[in-house]
PDB file of C-alpha atoms in Angstrom:
ATOM      1  CA  MET A   1     -94.929 -25.326 -30.307  1.00  0.00           C
ATOM      2  CA  GLY A   2     -91.705 -26.107 -28.775  1.00  0.00           C
ATOM      3  CA  ILE A   3     -88.523 -24.462 -28.134  1.00  0.00           C
ATOM      4  CA  GLY A   4     -86.973 -26.813 -30.840  1.00  0.00           C
ATOM      5  CA  THR A   5     -89.570 -26.394 -33.313  1.00  0.00           C
ATOM      6  CA  SER A   6     -89.797 -22.496 -32.955  1.00  0.00           C
ATOM      7  CA  ILE A   7     -85.331 -22.234 -33.339  1.00  0.00           C
ATOM      8  CA  PHE A   8     -86.142 -24.817 -36.892  1.00  0.00           C
ATOM      9  CA  LEU A   9     -88.684 -21.998 -38.066  1.00  0.00           C
ATOM     10  CA  LEU A  10     -85.985 -19.132 -37.485  1.00  0.00           C
ATOM     11  CA  ALA A  11     -83.197 -21.360 -38.611  1.00  0.00           C
ATOM     12  CA  LEU A  12     -85.018 -22.501 -42.037  1.00  0.00           C
ATOM     13  CA  GLY A  13     -86.619 -19.080 -42.610  1.00  0.00           C
ATOM     14  CA  ALA A  14     -83.442 -16.750 -42.296  1.00  0.00           C
ATOM     15  CA  ILE A  15     -81.714 -19.509 -44.540  1.00  0.00           C
ATOM     16  CA  LEU A  16     -84.624 -18.914 -47.251  1.00  0.00           C
ATOM     17  CA  THR A  17     -84.410 -15.080 -46.366  1.00  0.00           C
ATOM     18  CA  PHE A  18     -80.443 -14.733 -46.682  1.00  0.00           C
ATOM     19  CA  ALA A  19     -78.875 -17.784 -48.196  1.00  0.00           C
ATOM     20  CA  VAL A  20     -81.226 -18.847 -51.122  1.00  0.00           C
ATOM     21  CA  ASN A  21     -81.122 -16.935 -54.670  1.00  0.00           C
ATOM     22  CA  ALA A  22     -83.776 -19.392 -56.228  1.00  0.00           C
ATOM     23  CA  SER A  23     -86.780 -17.306 -58.017  1.00  0.00           C
ATOM     24  CA  ILE A  24     -90.160 -19.833 -58.076  1.00  0.00           C
ATOM     25  CA  GLY A  25     -92.830 -18.499 -60.387  1.00  0.00           C
ATOM     26  CA  GLY A  26     -95.829 -16.702 -58.176  1.00  0.00           C
ATOM     27  CA  LEU A  27     -93.970 -17.232 -55.336  1.00  0.00           C
ATOM     28  CA  ASP A  28     -91.066 -15.032 -53.124  1.00  0.00           C
ATOM     29  CA  ILE A  29     -88.784 -17.176 -51.534  1.00  0.00           C
ATOM     30  CA  ASP A  30     -88.407 -13.938 -49.244  1.00  0.00           C
ATOM     31  CA  VAL A  31     -91.551 -13.432 -47.833  1.00  0.00           C
ATOM     32  CA  VAL A  32     -92.011 -17.069 -46.756  1.00  0.00           C
ATOM     33  CA  GLY A  33     -88.601 -16.536 -44.950  1.00  0.00           C
ATOM     34  CA  TRP A  34     -89.939 -13.632 -43.558  1.00  0.00           C
ATOM     35  CA  ILE A  35     -93.227 -15.339 -42.835  1.00  0.00           C
ATOM     36  CA  LEU A  36     -91.342 -18.481 -41.003  1.00  0.00           C
ATOM     37  CA  MET A  37     -88.727 -16.230 -38.829  1.00  0.00           C
ATOM     38  CA  ALA A  38     -92.117 -14.149 -37.709  1.00  0.00           C
ATOM     39  CA  ALA A  39     -93.901 -17.369 -37.075  1.00  0.00           C
ATOM     40  CA  GLY A  40     -90.691 -19.041 -35.186  1.00  0.00           C
ATOM     41  CA  VAL A  41     -90.248 -15.779 -32.547  1.00  0.00           C
ATOM     42  CA  LEU A  42     -93.994 -15.402 -31.893  1.00  0.00           C
ATOM     43  CA  GLY A  43     -93.520 -19.512 -31.189  1.00  0.00           C
ATOM     44  CA  LEU A  44     -90.418 -19.085 -29.223  1.00  0.00           C
ATOM     45  CA  ILE A  45     -92.305 -16.023 -26.937  1.00  0.00           C
ATOM     46  CA  LEU A  46     -95.517 -17.715 -26.559  1.00  0.00           C
ATOM     47  CA  THR A  47     -92.889 -21.297 -25.691  1.00  0.00           C
ATOM     48  CA  THR A  48     -91.386 -19.247 -23.182  1.00  0.00           C
ATOM     49  CA  LEU A  49     -94.527 -17.581 -21.668  1.00  0.00           C
ATOM     50  CA  VAL A  50     -95.928 -21.120 -21.389  1.00  0.00           C
ATOM     51  CA  TRP A  51     -93.173 -22.767 -19.681  1.00  0.00           C
ATOM     52  CA  GLY A  52     -92.263 -19.698 -16.760  1.00  0.00           C
ATOM     53  CA  ARG A  53     -96.418 -20.110 -15.584  1.00  0.00           C
ATOM     54  CA  ARG A  54     -95.182 -23.395 -15.158  1.00  0.00           C
ATOM     55  CA  ARG A  55     -92.412 -23.511 -13.252  1.00  0.00           C
ATOM     56  CA  GLN A  56     -94.379 -21.320 -10.202  1.00  0.00           C
ATOM     57  CA  THR A  57     -94.912 -23.130  -7.155  1.00  0.00           C
ATOM     58  CA  VAL A  58     -97.772 -23.126  -5.042  1.00  0.00           C
ATOM     59  CA  ALA A  59     -97.132 -23.671  -1.160  1.00  0.00           C
ATOM     60  CA  THR A  60     -99.529 -24.277   1.164  1.00  0.00           C
ATOM     61  CA  THR A  61     -99.879 -23.549   4.793  1.00  0.00           C
ATOM     62  CA  ASP A  62    -103.011 -26.010   6.029  1.00  0.00           C
ATOM     63  CA  GLU A  63    -102.664 -28.637   8.344  1.00  0.00           C
ATOM     64  CA  PRO A  64    -103.639 -32.247   7.215  1.00  0.00           C
ATOM     65  CA  VAL A  65    -106.923 -33.192   8.742  1.00  0.00           C
ATOM     66  CA  GLU A  66    -106.728 -35.975  11.200  1.00  0.00           C
ATOM     67  CA  TYR A  67    -109.566 -38.541  10.617  1.00  0.00           C
ATOM     68  CA  ARG A  68    -110.219 -40.520  13.967  1.00  0.00           C
ATOM     69  CA  ARG A  69    -111.795 -44.005  13.507  1.00  0.00           C
ATOM     70  CA  VAL A  70    -114.374 -45.123  15.752  1.00  0.00           C
ATOM     71  CA  GLU A  71    -115.711 -49.068  15.694  1.00  0.00           C
ATOM     72  CA  GLU A  72    -119.086 -50.502  16.838  1.00  0.00           C
ATOM     73  CA  ARG A  73    -119.098 -54.169  17.907  1.00  0.00           C
ATOM     74  CA  ARG A  74    -122.632 -55.492  17.132  1.00  0.00           C
ATOM     75  CA  ASP A  75    -121.442 -58.976  19.027  1.00  0.00           C
ATOM     76  CA  VAL A  76    -121.900 -57.672  22.859  1.00  0.00           C
ATOM     77  CA  ALA A  77    -124.669 -56.011  23.830  1.00  0.00           C
ATOM     78  CA  PRO A  78    -125.196 -52.699  24.863  1.00  0.00           C
ATOM     79  CA  PRO A  79    -124.501 -51.569  28.804  1.00  0.00           C
ATOM     80  CA  MET A  80    -127.493 -50.805  30.881  1.00  0.00           C
TER      81      MET A  80
END
C-alpha cells in the first residue's frame, strides 16, 4: 500500500465517521470509518518503514579486480 492509498483511506474513514449521518440496516458506518482510518494509519506506518529502509546506501571499499589477458599462438612452433 502506498502513501496515497493510505491517505485516501484516512480521508474516507474520517468522512464516514464524522461527516455522514446516515444509517444502513445492519451496518454501522461509524465503525466502518474507524476501521478504514486504522487501516490507513497502519498502511502509512508500514509504507514509511519500507521506504526508509530502501533509501539506505551501501558503500563498498573493495578494489576492482584486474584481469590479465594471456594469448597463446598456435601458428608458431614453441621455442626449444
